[in-house]
């Protein structure tokens, strides 16, 4: 399961639908239509024929194409979570999850080796220390700490690292705390998180849509000779979009971690719980809350209430 915003603003919802659902679907539809208008499936494919057909499309036909594309985008919008799970590597062992996970563990080990300073090197140079520190930071962003959480894909590991590390140093379990923290974020913080998540979802949808387009194009052009190479275009876009999704996931992870660092006390204030006076006290409180949300254990029993019922900001030690 990937972390994500709970209730986007209405305007963000329309922009999100256009960038995440409609635009990739529209591009795929136009590409496949051009192949059909060019004469696929068949041996006589002509770009000139596709151009003549495209320029001869009437207003009524154009409306039907736009309406049909929009309907397809709307129908497949609820499957965005399934798209993310697919790219995270949520497929059965029989379909290659085991070898993929083994490959990712080897890559994680190489990152870990870069992050370690050799004991026999004596006093390492500042450059080596900086390189090791950068590798350690990249390792924390790209892979979860426990090996059993390693996923079969690079994107899955970036999101697993996010769930493993966001808020962990302060006792929070991001998987259960994030849906409750997100609504109390300020407008600026929520806008940053939403923008990063929209970029991630758009890249993921573009990847899957173009991969499907490549398969459809291959089927249409199997008897068309060298025209079959046209199927490489959406395949290349799918590969680039996947790498873009990994980079977007890294940025999204940084935004979520920053949200925990800056706004976790706002969540405690919204719950009318006393603010902790130390890191250990915070960890104890956060772990108790996460156990309550995750397993139904009793929540913390001490509450504080501001004098003004509209003000939910407690003060430490009260």
Short mmCIF file of C-alpha atoms in Angstrom, two decimals:
data_model
loop_
_atom_site.label_atom_id
_atom_site.label_comp_id
_atom_site.label_asym_id
_atom_site.label_seq_id
_atom_site.Cartn_x
_atom_site.Cartn_y
_atom_site.Cartn_z
CA UNK A 1 0.00 0.00 0.00
CA UNK A 2 1.40 3.41 -0.96
CA UNK A 3 1.02 6.50 1.15
CA UNK A 4 -1.10 9.22 -0.39
CA UNK A 5 -3.29 12.20 0.31
CA UNK A 6 -6.66 11.52 1.88
CA UNK A 7 -8.91 14.36 0.74
CA UNK A 8 -7.49 16.56 -2.05
CA UNK A 9 -8.99 19.98 -2.63
CA UNK A 10 -11.63 20.20 -5.40
CA UNK A 11 -9.43 22.24 -7.77
CA UNK A 12 -6.53 19.87 -7.20
CA UNK A 13 -8.88 17.00 -8.03
CA UNK A 14 -9.63 18.36 -11.52
CA UNK A 15 -5.96 19.05 -12.25
CA UNK A 16 -5.05 15.64 -10.85
CA UNK A 17 -7.60 13.88 -13.08
CA UNK A 18 -6.26 15.62 -16.18
CA UNK A 19 -2.58 14.87 -15.50
CA UNK A 20 -2.96 11.41 -13.96
CA UNK A 21 -5.87 9.84 -15.83
CA UNK A 22 -6.97 11.78 -18.92
CA UNK A 23 -3.68 12.85 -20.54
CA UNK A 24 -1.99 9.38 -20.63
CA UNK A 25 -5.23 7.78 -21.85
CA UNK A 26 -5.69 10.43 -24.54
CA UNK A 27 -2.12 10.00 -25.84
CA UNK A 28 -2.50 6.21 -25.96
CA UNK A 29 -5.85 6.48 -27.75
CA UNK A 30 -4.48 8.82 -30.42
CA UNK A 31 -1.44 6.59 -31.02
CA UNK A 32 -3.54 3.46 -31.49
CA UNK A 33 -6.06 5.31 -33.70
CA UNK A 34 -3.24 6.54 -35.93
CA UNK A 35 -2.02 2.96 -36.38
CA UNK A 36 -5.53 1.81 -37.30
CA UNK A 37 -6.03 4.75 -39.66
CA UNK A 38 -2.66 3.90 -41.25
CA UNK A 39 -3.95 0.43 -42.16
CA UNK A 40 -3.03 -1.77 -39.18
CA UNK A 41 -3.49 -4.63 -38.77
CA UNK A 42 -2.19 -5.52 -42.19
CA UNK A 43 0.86 -5.37 -44.41
CA UNK A 44 -0.07 -2.13 -46.19
CA UNK A 45 0.58 0.54 -43.53
CA UNK A 46 0.86 4.13 -44.70
CA UNK A 47 1.41 7.27 -42.66
CA UNK A 48 -0.05 9.27 -45.55
CA UNK A 49 -3.29 7.29 -45.20
CA UNK A 50 -3.28 7.96 -41.45
CA UNK A 51 -2.84 11.69 -42.08
CA UNK A 52 -5.67 11.80 -44.63
CA UNK A 53 -7.99 9.94 -42.27
CA UNK A 54 -7.06 12.10 -39.28
CA UNK A 55 -7.59 15.36 -41.15
CA UNK A 56 -10.89 14.07 -42.49
CA UNK A 57 -12.37 13.38 -39.05
CA UNK A 58 -15.55 15.37 -38.62
CA UNK A 59 -16.72 17.26 -35.57
CA UNK A 60 -19.12 14.49 -34.55
CA UNK A 61 -16.45 11.81 -34.77
CA UNK A 62 -14.01 14.00 -32.80
CA UNK A 63 -16.61 14.46 -30.07
CA UNK A 64 -17.12 10.70 -29.84
CA UNK A 65 -13.36 10.15 -29.59
CA UNK A 66 -13.05 12.72 -26.79
CA UNK A 67 -16.09 11.35 -24.94
CA UNK A 68 -14.90 7.75 -25.31
CA UNK A 69 -11.41 8.62 -24.08
CA UNK A 70 -12.85 10.46 -21.09
CA UNK A 71 -15.10 7.52 -20.20
CA UNK A 72 -12.14 5.13 -20.34
CA UNK A 73 -10.09 7.49 -18.13
CA UNK A 74 -12.93 7.75 -15.59
CA UNK A 75 -13.52 3.98 -15.55
CA UNK A 76 -9.86 3.20 -14.91
CA UNK A 77 -9.23 6.00 -12.39
CA UNK A 78 -10.22 3.82 -9.37
CA UNK A 79 -7.54 1.33 -10.43
CA UNK A 80 -4.72 3.78 -9.67
CA UNK A 81 -3.89 1.91 -6.45
CA UNK A 82 -3.69 -1.33 -8.43
CA UNK A 83 -1.32 0.40 -10.87
CA UNK A 84 0.94 1.45 -8.00
CA UNK A 85 0.90 -2.04 -6.51
CA UNK A 86 1.84 -3.52 -9.88
CA UNK A 87 4.82 -1.19 -10.24
CA UNK A 88 5.82 -1.78 -6.61
CA UNK A 89 6.20 -5.49 -7.40
CA UNK A 90 3.00 -6.80 -5.88
CA UNK A 91 2.83 -9.86 -8.10
CA UNK A 92 3.03 -13.59 -7.15
CA UNK A 93 6.32 -15.43 -6.70
CA UNK A 94 5.53 -17.49 -9.79
CA UNK A 95 5.68 -14.33 -11.93
CA UNK A 96 9.22 -13.42 -10.89
CA UNK A 97 8.84 -11.72 -7.50
CA UNK A 98 11.51 -13.98 -5.97
CA UNK A 99 14.31 -13.28 -8.51
CA UNK A 100 13.36 -9.59 -8.55
CA UNK A 101 13.64 -9.40 -4.77
CA UNK A 102 17.01 -11.18 -4.85
CA UNK A 103 18.30 -8.70 -7.44
CA UNK A 104 17.15 -5.76 -5.35
CA UNK A 105 18.84 -7.19 -2.24
CA UNK A 106 22.12 -7.38 -4.17
CA UNK A 107 21.71 -3.77 -5.24
CA UNK A 108 20.96 -2.79 -1.65
CA UNK A 109 24.15 -4.57 -0.54
CA UNK A 110 26.18 -2.57 -3.08
CA UNK A 111 24.70 0.69 -1.74
CA UNK A 112 25.51 -0.45 1.80
CA UNK A 113 29.11 -1.22 0.78
CA UNK A 114 29.48 2.30 -0.62
CA UNK A 115 28.20 3.70 2.68
CA UNK A 116 30.85 1.89 4.76
CA UNK A 117 34.34 3.20 5.39
CA UNK A 118 37.08 0.56 5.30
CA UNK A 119 38.56 -0.06 8.72
CA UNK A 120 42.02 -0.57 7.21
CA UNK A 121 41.99 2.80 5.52
CA UNK A 122 43.19 4.58 8.65
CA UNK A 123 42.10 8.19 8.80
CA UNK A 124 39.78 8.57 5.80
CA UNK A 125 39.90 11.72 3.73
CA UNK A 126 37.02 14.23 3.91
CA UNK A 127 36.08 13.28 0.34
CA UNK A 128 35.69 9.61 1.27
CA UNK A 129 33.65 10.52 4.34
CA UNK A 130 31.36 12.68 2.21
CA UNK A 131 30.93 9.94 -0.40
CA UNK A 132 30.11 7.40 2.30
CA UNK A 133 27.63 9.80 3.90
CA UNK A 134 25.93 10.48 0.57
CA UNK A 135 25.69 6.75 -0.11
CA UNK A 136 24.20 6.15 3.35
CA UNK A 137 21.60 8.87 2.79
CA UNK A 138 20.72 7.40 -0.61
CA UNK A 139 20.46 3.94 0.93
CA UNK A 140 17.93 5.17 3.52
CA UNK A 141 15.85 6.84 0.78
CA UNK A 142 15.94 3.92 -1.66
CA UNK A 143 15.67 0.78 0.49
CA UNK A 144 13.95 -0.25 3.72
CA UNK A 145 16.30 -1.19 6.54
CA UNK A 146 15.04 -4.79 7.18
CA UNK A 147 15.84 -7.19 4.32
CA UNK A 148 12.45 -8.88 4.58
CA UNK A 149 10.78 -5.62 3.49
CA UNK A 150 12.77 -5.43 0.24
CA UNK A 151 10.46 -5.37 -2.79
CA UNK A 152 11.12 -6.76 -6.31
CA UNK A 153 11.26 -3.32 -7.98
CA UNK A 154 13.14 -0.07 -7.46
CA UNK A 155 9.88 1.89 -7.09
CA UNK A 156 8.56 -0.60 -4.54
CA UNK A 157 11.72 -0.23 -2.47
CA UNK A 158 11.60 3.58 -2.47
CA UNK A 159 8.02 3.46 -1.17
CA UNK A 160 8.90 0.69 1.30
CA UNK A 161 11.76 2.86 2.58
CA UNK A 162 9.29 5.72 2.99
CA UNK A 163 6.94 3.58 5.08
CA UNK A 164 9.89 2.24 7.07
CA UNK A 165 11.61 5.54 7.87
CA UNK A 166 9.02 8.36 7.91
CA UNK A 167 8.53 9.31 11.56
CA UNK A 168 10.27 6.15 12.79
CA UNK A 169 12.94 7.98 14.82
CA UNK A 170 10.14 9.61 16.81
CA UNK A 171 8.13 6.41 17.30
CA UNK A 172 5.58 6.84 14.50
CA UNK A 173 4.43 4.11 12.12
CA UNK A 174 3.88 5.98 8.86
CA UNK A 175 1.46 3.41 7.42
CA UNK A 176 -1.16 4.15 10.11
CA UNK A 177 -0.15 7.66 11.20
CA UNK A 178 -0.01 9.32 7.76
CA UNK A 179 -3.79 9.17 6.99
CA UNK A 180 -4.32 11.00 10.30
CA UNK A 181 -1.43 13.44 9.94
CA UNK A 182 -2.31 14.54 6.40
CA UNK A 183 -5.60 16.34 7.32
CA UNK A 184 -3.83 18.53 9.93
CA UNK A 185 -1.05 19.70 7.61
CA UNK A 186 -0.95 23.38 6.77
CA UNK A 187 -1.95 24.52 3.29
CA UNK A 188 1.64 25.00 2.13
CA UNK A 189 2.80 21.61 3.40
CA UNK A 190 -0.24 19.87 1.91
CA UNK A 191 0.34 21.59 -1.44
CA UNK A 192 3.93 20.30 -1.53
CA UNK A 193 2.86 16.76 -0.67
CA UNK A 194 -0.02 16.82 -3.18
CA UNK A 195 2.22 18.08 -5.96
CA UNK A 196 4.80 15.35 -5.31
CA UNK A 197 2.12 12.65 -5.14
CA UNK A 198 0.46 13.86 -8.34
CA UNK A 199 3.83 13.65 -10.13
CA UNK A 200 4.29 10.10 -8.85
CA UNK A 201 0.81 8.96 -9.87
CA UNK A 202 1.07 10.65 -13.29
CA UNK A 203 4.40 8.95 -14.03
CA UNK A 204 3.07 5.58 -12.85
CA UNK A 205 -0.09 5.84 -14.98
CA UNK A 206 1.97 7.00 -17.98
CA UNK A 207 4.26 3.98 -17.55
CA UNK A 208 1.48 1.40 -17.39
CA UNK A 209 -0.60 3.05 -20.13
CA UNK A 210 2.34 3.15 -22.53
CA UNK A 211 3.33 -0.41 -21.70
CA UNK A 212 -0.20 -1.50 -22.60
CA UNK A 213 -0.06 0.65 -25.74
CA UNK A 214 3.19 -1.05 -26.77
CA UNK A 215 1.53 -4.47 -26.45
CA UNK A 216 -1.51 -3.37 -28.47
CA UNK A 217 0.74 -1.77 -31.09
CA UNK A 218 2.79 -4.96 -31.37
CA UNK A 219 -0.37 -6.97 -31.98
CA UNK A 220 -1.56 -4.49 -34.62
CA UNK A 221 1.79 -4.33 -36.45
CA UNK A 222 2.85 -7.98 -36.38
CA UNK A 223 2.18 -8.33 -40.13
CA UNK A 224 3.48 -4.91 -41.09
CA UNK A 225 7.20 -5.59 -41.46
CA UNK A 226 9.49 -2.80 -40.31
CA UNK A 227 6.47 -0.81 -39.11
CA UNK A 228 6.60 -3.07 -36.05
CA UNK A 229 9.42 -0.83 -34.79
CA UNK A 230 6.77 1.82 -34.10
CA UNK A 231 5.79 -0.24 -31.06
CA UNK A 232 9.18 0.69 -29.56
CA UNK A 233 8.03 4.31 -29.15
CA UNK A 234 5.45 3.68 -26.40
CA UNK A 235 7.75 1.04 -24.90
CA UNK A 236 10.54 3.63 -24.60
CA UNK A 237 8.11 6.13 -23.06
CA UNK A 238 7.04 3.47 -20.54
CA UNK A 239 10.66 2.88 -19.49
CA UNK A 240 11.35 6.61 -19.15
CA UNK A 241 8.11 7.10 -17.22
CA UNK A 242 9.06 4.32 -14.80
CA UNK A 243 12.41 5.98 -14.05
CA UNK A 244 10.51 9.23 -13.65
CA UNK A 245 8.17 7.52 -11.18
CA UNK A 246 11.17 6.37 -9.11
CA UNK A 247 12.52 9.93 -8.98
CA UNK A 248 9.05 11.28 -8.13
CA UNK A 249 8.75 8.69 -5.35
CA UNK A 250 12.06 9.86 -3.88
CA UNK A 251 10.80 13.45 -3.84
CA UNK A 252 7.45 12.36 -2.41
CA UNK A 253 9.26 10.46 0.34
CA UNK A 254 11.24 13.56 1.27
CA UNK A 255 8.01 15.58 1.44
CA UNK A 256 6.28 13.04 3.71
CA UNK A 257 9.31 12.78 6.00
CA UNK A 258 9.42 16.57 6.26
CA UNK A 259 5.70 16.60 7.09
CA UNK A 260 6.32 14.23 10.01
CA UNK A 261 9.26 16.34 11.22
CA UNK A 262 7.34 19.62 11.11
CA UNK A 263 3.71 18.71 11.86
CA UNK A 264 3.59 15.63 14.08
CA UNK A 265 2.84 17.80 17.12
CA UNK A 266 -0.12 19.28 15.25
CA UNK A 267 -1.57 15.78 15.16
CA UNK A 268 -1.16 15.44 18.93
CA UNK A 269 -2.81 18.82 19.38
CA UNK A 270 -5.73 17.79 17.17
CA UNK A 271 -6.14 14.65 19.31
CA UNK A 272 -6.12 16.81 22.47
CA UNK A 273 -3.11 14.95 23.84
CA UNK A 274 -0.40 16.63 25.95
CA UNK A 275 2.78 17.47 24.09
CA UNK A 276 5.76 15.36 25.22
CA UNK A 277 8.69 16.96 27.01
CA UNK A 278 11.34 14.59 25.65
CA UNK A 279 12.09 12.35 22.70
CA UNK A 280 11.56 9.23 24.80
CA UNK A 281 8.19 10.49 25.99
CA UNK A 282 7.20 11.23 22.41
CA UNK A 283 8.24 7.76 21.26
CA UNK A 284 6.20 6.14 24.02
CA UNK A 285 3.12 8.20 23.13
CA UNK A 286 3.52 7.70 19.37
CA UNK A 287 3.99 3.94 19.70
CA UNK A 288 0.89 3.71 21.91
CA UNK A 289 -1.17 5.64 19.36
CA UNK A 290 0.08 3.53 16.46
CA UNK A 291 -0.68 0.32 18.33
CA UNK A 292 -4.19 1.66 18.96
CA UNK A 293 -4.73 2.51 15.28
CA UNK A 294 -3.13 -0.66 13.96
CA UNK A 295 -4.23 -3.31 16.45
CA UNK A 296 -7.07 -1.75 18.44
CA UNK A 297 -5.21 -1.54 21.74
CA UNK A 298 -6.48 1.03 24.28
CA UNK A 299 -5.45 4.60 23.39
CA UNK A 300 -3.63 6.97 25.78
CA UNK A 301 -6.05 8.00 28.52
CA UNK A 302 -4.83 11.51 29.37
CA UNK A 303 -6.35 14.43 27.46
CA UNK A 304 -6.07 18.20 27.68
CA UNK A 305 -8.60 20.67 26.36
CA UNK A 306 -7.94 24.34 25.55
CA UNK A 307 -10.03 27.04 27.14
CA UNK A 308 -11.16 28.13 23.69
CA UNK A 309 -12.89 25.06 22.12
CA UNK A 310 -11.84 26.31 18.66
CA UNK A 311 -8.19 26.34 19.69
CA UNK A 312 -6.73 22.82 19.73
CA UNK A 313 -3.11 23.82 20.47
CA UNK A 314 -2.03 22.38 23.83
CA UNK A 315 0.99 23.65 25.69
CA UNK A 316 3.77 21.33 26.91
CA UNK A 317 3.47 20.10 30.44
CA UNK A 318 -0.18 21.08 30.93
#
